[in-house]
Amino acid sequence: MSSGACVDRVKFRLQRRAAMRQIWLSLLSGLSLRLVFLCGAEEGLEFPNFDGKDRVLDVNERNFKKALKRYDLLCLFYHEPVPATKGLQKQFQMTELVLELTAQVLENKDIGFGMVDAQKDAKVAKKLGLEEVGSLYVFKDDRVIEFDGELSADTLVEFLLDVLEDPVEIISNAMELRAFERMEEDIRLIGYFRGEDSHFKAFQEASERFQPYIKFFATFDKSVAKHLSLKMNEVNFYEPFMEEPAILPGRPLSEMDIVEYVNQHRRATLRKLRAENMFEIWEDDMDGIHIVAFAEEEDPDGYEFLEILKDVARDNTNNPELSIVWIDPDDFPLLTTYWEKTFNLDLFRPQIGVVNVTDADSVWLDMSNDEDLPTAEELEDWIEDVLSGRINTEDDDKSVDEQEDDLYMVENGDESPDQDEEEDYDD
């Protein structure tokens, strides 16, 4: 691929991410202020209200170096110039208010907050490596972490507190081990080392590259390692919802060995959309589509369907072409009606379909039978049709004849009629 084509591809990806992020943020704007207007009636249970004190800096060429040195963490929101229209100005003010409230809540945590104008402070943005307008960047030591979650105060506070923690959590007793084993929704790595002055250092350095999105654990305890069947200097990788871990090849492992393995395997077969990583997951599509499953874990049907999804994921964990995004509607109450309208669904029932990330076109498995959910085998057959192209989001844009022609070509490997006509014309 030429350098010009590479640049165009990067630009297209950034434009697509920015457009998608703007749509999601407009939908989530109501969420952004949910902590502002809530207050408890009794002492000891009061949600914070913005106190009116300005804590978010206007970061520019004169003060950005001082800000970087001053705080353990510096969070910078990279934004377009303040818009002229009232509606967009209001949205901008709401974003600023989220940052102000977050700064207020974390005032004693040595975390700084600032805003960088893409037009006025373009030189600062270039020096700091800020590329995507509308994104929040967190500077910690010599690392830059892009926040890819819902821009609400509670989500941002939780994210930043995770960033402040040590990137590796040490497991040293049975209680901590039980907690580790219950974390089935997360990607987790755990290694067994002699102590902190050992090959643990490479593991720790690798963990900093993924904090806080991927969780790293270590143990120096022989009994914990024995329970997990870990050998000295060995690292296990736990994919979400999988019962058995994978063992990273090689001992001892270098930092790059670990980084390369995680990058290669971080797209899980079944992964949950969460407020703190929703954009990261949605942007990591498979050739422009996502297989999306809606299921409420607290609902009996939703729980049953989720267990079926886990079985399918475990049976197909070695298929690099398969990745299912699980969304629990209870986690996104303000988006539920939007999803129902956009996809023409009833989210009081479990659903699974394929969604085009560019235009939100979608095709959904018929689950209208109120009596039975699909079996794991039926679900696998449907997924196979999606992965082979027999089911795709463009079908509703084509005539019946065109859909039949496409199906015939997929099943028989024939050339398209149009291509045959072109070859005849050339002859």
XYZ file of C-alpha atoms in Angstrom:
427
model
C 0.000 0.000 0.000
C 1.382 3.450 -0.926
C 2.115 6.066 1.739
C -0.663 8.269 0.347
C -3.152 5.420 0.616
C -2.055 4.775 4.201
C -2.599 8.434 5.102
C -6.036 8.404 3.474
C -6.950 5.259 5.357
C -5.891 6.776 8.692
C -7.821 9.958 7.922
C -10.927 7.970 7.029
C -10.698 5.972 10.245
C -10.295 9.112 12.362
C -13.228 10.778 10.573
C -15.407 7.712 11.071
C -14.465 7.473 14.745
C -15.137 11.197 15.260
C -18.551 11.002 13.574
C -19.539 7.913 15.514
C -18.305 9.409 18.778
C -20.352 12.569 18.140
C -23.524 10.515 17.615
C -22.979 8.506 20.783
C -22.081 11.563 22.850
C -25.214 13.389 21.743
C -27.245 10.362 22.814
C -25.441 10.196 26.134
C -25.552 13.900 26.924
C -28.356 13.281 29.399
C -26.160 10.822 31.242
C -23.379 13.353 31.577
C -25.149 15.380 34.219
C -26.798 12.644 36.208
C -24.515 13.212 39.189
C -25.021 16.966 39.108
C -28.705 17.036 39.890
C -28.891 14.162 42.380
C -28.549 14.940 46.046
C -29.319 12.835 49.086
C -31.905 13.853 51.635
C -29.881 12.526 54.554
C -26.372 13.188 55.777
C -23.859 10.600 54.620
C -25.509 9.896 51.275
C -25.222 13.035 49.217
C -24.240 13.133 45.571
C -21.949 16.038 44.685
C -23.248 19.216 43.080
C -20.948 21.442 41.069
C -19.770 24.155 43.472
C -19.095 26.773 40.775
C -15.307 26.829 41.207
C -13.319 26.610 37.967
C -10.775 23.789 38.104
C -10.390 22.924 34.412
C -7.467 24.724 32.795
C -7.365 26.357 29.379
C -4.188 24.572 28.263
C -1.946 26.502 25.872
C 1.705 26.916 24.908
C 2.451 28.960 28.025
C 1.223 26.502 30.636
C 1.129 22.949 29.242
C 4.659 21.981 30.391
C 3.967 23.264 33.901
C 0.689 21.323 34.011
C 2.421 18.084 32.972
C 4.961 18.448 35.789
C 2.439 19.525 38.411
C 0.066 16.533 38.442
C 0.420 12.774 38.779
C -2.281 12.527 36.116
C -3.240 15.181 33.586
C -6.507 14.777 31.652
C -6.850 16.848 28.506
C -10.021 17.149 26.443
C -9.145 17.890 22.799
C -12.007 19.779 21.194
C -13.149 21.752 18.186
C -13.402 25.553 18.583
C -16.416 26.614 20.626
C -19.348 26.413 18.195
C -21.463 29.425 17.216
C -24.879 27.774 17.390
C -26.684 27.715 20.732
C -27.477 24.009 20.635
C -23.845 22.991 20.080
C -22.678 25.555 22.634
C -24.960 23.948 25.198
C -23.543 20.515 24.419
C -20.010 21.892 24.762
C -20.905 23.464 28.123
C -22.308 20.141 29.340
C -19.034 18.411 28.451
C -17.101 21.106 30.277
C -19.392 20.697 33.289
C -18.674 16.950 33.366
C -14.949 17.723 33.537
C -15.484 20.359 36.232
C -17.515 17.987 38.403
C -14.960 15.199 37.920
C -12.152 17.598 38.862
C -14.093 18.635 41.957
C -14.690 15.044 43.087
C -11.022 14.117 42.547
C -9.581 17.373 43.867
C -7.452 15.618 46.504
C -6.078 12.976 44.109
C -3.462 15.149 42.359
C -5.243 14.934 39.000
C -5.295 17.939 36.696
C -7.880 18.695 34.016
C -7.590 20.866 30.956
C -9.055 21.624 27.543
C -7.078 22.010 24.311
C -8.640 23.934 21.424
C -7.881 22.211 18.109
C -7.612 25.564 16.347
C -6.097 28.000 18.858
C -3.770 25.430 20.443
C -2.859 23.355 17.389
C 0.869 23.543 18.210
C 0.284 22.216 21.723
C -1.865 19.407 20.371
C 0.878 18.426 17.924
C 3.552 18.430 20.633
C 1.391 16.294 22.919
C 0.342 13.890 20.162
C -3.382 14.702 20.347
C -5.016 13.487 17.139
C -8.706 12.748 17.582
C -10.940 15.738 18.231
C -13.549 14.984 20.878
C -11.275 12.615 22.808
C -9.969 12.749 26.350
C -6.277 11.947 26.834
C -4.718 10.995 30.180
C -1.003 11.644 30.753
C 0.681 9.463 33.376
C 4.483 9.525 33.659
C 5.670 8.980 30.091
C 2.455 7.304 28.903
C -0.615 8.654 27.141
C -3.915 6.798 27.672
C -6.950 7.608 25.527
C -10.250 7.414 27.376
C -12.658 5.483 25.153
C -15.730 5.473 27.349
C -18.943 7.329 28.102
C -18.114 10.924 28.985
C -20.056 11.078 32.248
C -18.677 12.080 35.622
C -19.190 8.744 37.377
C -17.626 6.705 34.543
C -14.687 9.089 34.260
C -14.053 9.115 38.025
C -13.984 5.308 38.126
C -11.655 5.178 35.124
C -9.180 7.664 36.584
C -9.102 5.947 39.956
C -8.213 2.719 38.113
C -5.399 4.550 36.297
C -4.022 5.772 39.636
C -3.736 2.191 40.900
C -0.637 0.052 40.376
C -0.917 -1.644 36.977
C -0.331 -5.102 38.524
C -2.352 -6.427 41.456
C -0.640 -9.002 43.662
C -2.576 -12.160 44.628
C -1.277 -13.494 47.945
C -4.098 -15.403 49.674
C -7.154 -17.587 49.088
C -9.664 -14.739 49.374
C -7.911 -12.665 46.711
C -7.667 -15.784 44.560
C -11.436 -16.380 44.771
C -12.074 -12.779 43.730
C -9.721 -13.224 40.768
C -11.511 -16.367 39.616
C -14.916 -14.642 39.652
C -13.848 -11.988 37.142
C -15.139 -13.867 34.112
C -16.111 -10.758 32.125
C -12.554 -9.376 32.004
C -9.423 -10.133 30.059
C -6.918 -11.094 32.757
C -3.278 -12.099 32.828
C -1.568 -13.631 35.825
C 2.059 -14.601 36.227
C 4.069 -16.441 38.877
C 7.431 -14.919 39.819
C 10.036 -15.183 42.572
C 9.577 -11.601 43.640
C 9.592 -8.011 42.466
C 13.308 -8.177 41.615
C 12.868 -10.863 38.983
C 11.253 -11.404 35.579
C 8.233 -9.751 37.180
C 9.675 -6.426 35.990
C 9.050 -7.287 32.320
C 5.504 -8.316 33.214
C 4.962 -5.045 35.069
C 6.299 -2.950 32.184
C 3.981 -4.761 29.776
C 1.004 -4.122 32.037
C 1.544 -0.358 31.842
C 0.816 -0.468 28.133
C -2.721 -1.743 28.706
C -3.759 -0.108 31.961
C -6.611 0.128 32.875
C -8.389 -1.701 30.042
C -6.720 -5.085 30.588
C -6.111 -6.392 34.084
C -2.749 -7.819 35.139
C -2.193 -9.933 38.248
C 0.869 -11.614 39.709
C 1.636 -13.937 42.567
C 4.801 -14.724 44.495
C 2.963 -17.345 46.557
C 3.643 -21.020 45.825
C 0.204 -22.231 46.981
C -1.624 -19.721 44.746
C 0.536 -20.720 41.794
C -0.141 -24.412 42.461
C -3.911 -23.808 42.538
C -3.672 -22.064 39.144
C -1.214 -24.678 37.756
C 1.338 -21.938 37.152
C 5.031 -22.694 36.843
C 7.755 -20.252 37.769
C 7.931 -17.293 35.300
C 4.853 -18.580 33.482
C 1.957 -16.295 32.456
C -1.654 -17.330 31.886
C -4.080 -15.413 29.663
C -7.786 -15.578 30.538
C -10.187 -14.712 27.738
C -13.592 -13.452 28.971
C -16.098 -16.228 29.735
C -13.597 -19.004 28.988
C -13.187 -21.721 31.592
C -9.534 -22.501 30.920
C -6.690 -20.029 30.342
C -4.138 -20.038 27.559
C -0.464 -20.242 28.494
C 1.802 -17.659 26.908
C 4.543 -19.504 25.002
C 8.045 -19.243 26.376
C 9.713 -18.779 29.772
C 10.871 -16.283 30.877
C 8.930 -13.742 28.826
C 10.148 -10.327 27.755
C 7.975 -7.218 27.818
C 7.510 -7.363 24.039
C 6.610 -11.074 24.160
C 3.717 -10.226 26.461
C 2.669 -7.099 24.570
C 2.587 -8.894 21.225
C 0.565 -11.791 22.627
C -2.020 -9.497 24.238
C -2.385 -7.403 21.087
C -2.932 -10.560 19.066
C -5.546 -12.041 21.412
C -7.311 -9.050 22.992
C -10.354 -9.252 20.690
C -12.369 -11.788 22.652
C -14.843 -14.265 21.183
C -17.501 -12.859 23.519
C -16.988 -9.436 25.049
C -19.205 -7.106 27.025
C -19.840 -3.492 26.077
C -19.186 -1.277 29.087
C -19.452 2.413 29.761
C -15.686 2.731 30.272
C -14.678 1.056 26.984
C -17.712 1.377 24.703
C -15.947 3.284 21.917
C -12.870 1.062 21.962
C -15.035 -2.032 21.482
C -17.387 -0.515 18.908
C -14.479 0.763 16.817
C -12.883 -2.696 16.827
C -15.237 -4.145 14.225
C -14.773 -7.190 12.003
C -14.672 -5.942 8.394
C -17.194 -3.215 9.158
C -19.705 -5.298 11.100
C -20.446 -6.443 14.629
C -22.382 -9.470 15.752
C -24.381 -7.915 18.599
C -26.326 -9.720 21.309
C -28.712 -7.935 23.658
C -29.467 -9.796 26.887
C -30.395 -8.619 30.381
C -28.360 -10.724 32.787
C -30.881 -10.227 35.599
C -33.780 -11.422 33.424
C -34.415 -15.219 33.339
C -34.578 -15.361 29.520
C -31.618 -13.024 29.241
C -29.562 -15.128 31.645
C -30.437 -18.322 29.743
C -29.543 -16.735 26.415
C -26.245 -15.450 27.825
C -25.348 -18.966 28.949
C -26.059 -20.192 25.391
C -23.803 -17.432 24.046
C -21.032 -18.521 26.402
C -21.327 -22.110 25.156
C -21.093 -20.920 21.553
C -18.091 -18.723 22.374
C -16.295 -21.578 24.142
C -16.921 -23.936 21.232
C -15.559 -21.346 18.786
C -12.841 -19.704 20.850
C -10.182 -20.577 18.267
C -12.059 -18.917 15.400
C -10.330 -15.543 14.793
C -13.220 -14.424 12.571
C -15.792 -14.558 15.377
C -16.356 -11.842 17.955
C -19.725 -11.253 19.624
C -20.454 -8.001 21.453
C -22.805 -8.542 24.385
C -24.837 -5.527 25.517
C -26.868 -5.610 28.706
C -29.604 -2.966 28.156
C -29.765 -2.425 31.925
C -26.282 -0.862 31.710
C -27.432 1.758 29.167
C -30.991 2.811 30.110
C -30.923 6.039 28.079
C -29.817 4.202 24.932
C -32.382 1.404 25.096
C -35.198 3.220 23.285
C -32.722 4.488 20.674
C -31.539 0.947 19.971
C -35.110 -0.332 19.822
C -36.049 2.354 17.283
C -32.863 2.076 15.216
C -32.878 -1.717 15.004
C -36.670 -2.227 15.250
C -36.310 -4.537 18.250
C -37.997 -5.363 21.524
C -35.164 -5.326 24.057
C -37.324 -6.801 26.793
C -36.376 -10.064 25.047
C -32.909 -11.359 24.129
C -31.809 -10.520 20.581
C -28.840 -11.262 18.333
C -28.040 -9.752 14.971
C -25.367 -8.383 12.675
C -24.898 -4.588 12.563
C -23.085 -2.482 9.978
C -21.034 0.075 11.930
C -21.138 2.650 9.119
C -24.871 3.094 8.624
C -26.410 0.958 11.431
C -28.100 -1.348 8.901
C -28.830 -4.622 10.662
C -30.260 -8.123 10.271
C -31.578 -9.982 13.327
C -32.167 -13.641 14.049
C -35.895 -14.419 14.191
C -36.567 -15.160 17.852
C -40.303 -14.463 17.821
C -41.143 -17.835 19.382
C -42.128 -16.962 22.941
C -41.655 -20.538 24.118
C -38.070 -21.393 23.233
C -34.749 -19.655 22.767
C -32.456 -20.947 19.996
C -30.145 -23.789 20.951
C -26.386 -23.410 20.814
C -26.387 -25.459 17.589
C -29.024 -23.236 15.955
C -27.102 -20.157 17.021
C -23.872 -21.547 15.577
C -25.616 -22.269 12.259
C -26.856 -18.670 12.099
C -23.404 -17.297 12.961
C -21.858 -19.479 10.257
C -24.281 -17.945 7.734
C -23.215 -14.461 8.878
C -19.496 -15.200 8.657
C -19.893 -16.800 5.207
C -21.836 -13.810 3.872
C -25.094 -15.659 3.340
C -26.634 -13.271 5.876
C -25.514 -9.658 5.583
C -26.806 -6.159 6.242
C -26.974 -5.236 2.567
C -29.678 -7.803 1.783
C -32.492 -5.401 2.559
C -31.061 -2.948 0.001
C -31.221 -5.501 -2.852
C -33.996 -7.007 -4.875
C -35.037 -10.627 -4.351
C -33.307 -11.632 -7.618
C -30.052 -9.994 -6.516
C -30.168 -11.756 -3.149
C -30.717 -15.117 -4.894
C -27.778 -14.417 -7.234
C -25.535 -13.599 -4.250
C -26.586 -16.757 -2.435
C -25.899 -18.857 -5.540
C -22.406 -17.388 -5.906
C -21.551 -17.995 -2.240
C -22.700 -21.589 -2.390
C -21.134 -22.421 -5.787
C -18.118 -20.150 -5.967
C -19.243 -18.850 -9.384
C -18.378 -15.519 -10.885
C -21.077 -12.862 -10.842
C -23.246 -12.456 -13.962
C -21.962 -8.915 -14.364
C -18.376 -10.120 -14.412
C -19.205 -12.790 -17.027
C -20.838 -10.169 -19.222
C -17.758 -7.958 -18.952
C -15.498 -10.857 -19.950
C -17.755 -11.689 -22.937
C -17.689 -8.056 -23.971
C -13.877 -8.014 -23.822
C -13.726 -11.159 -25.952
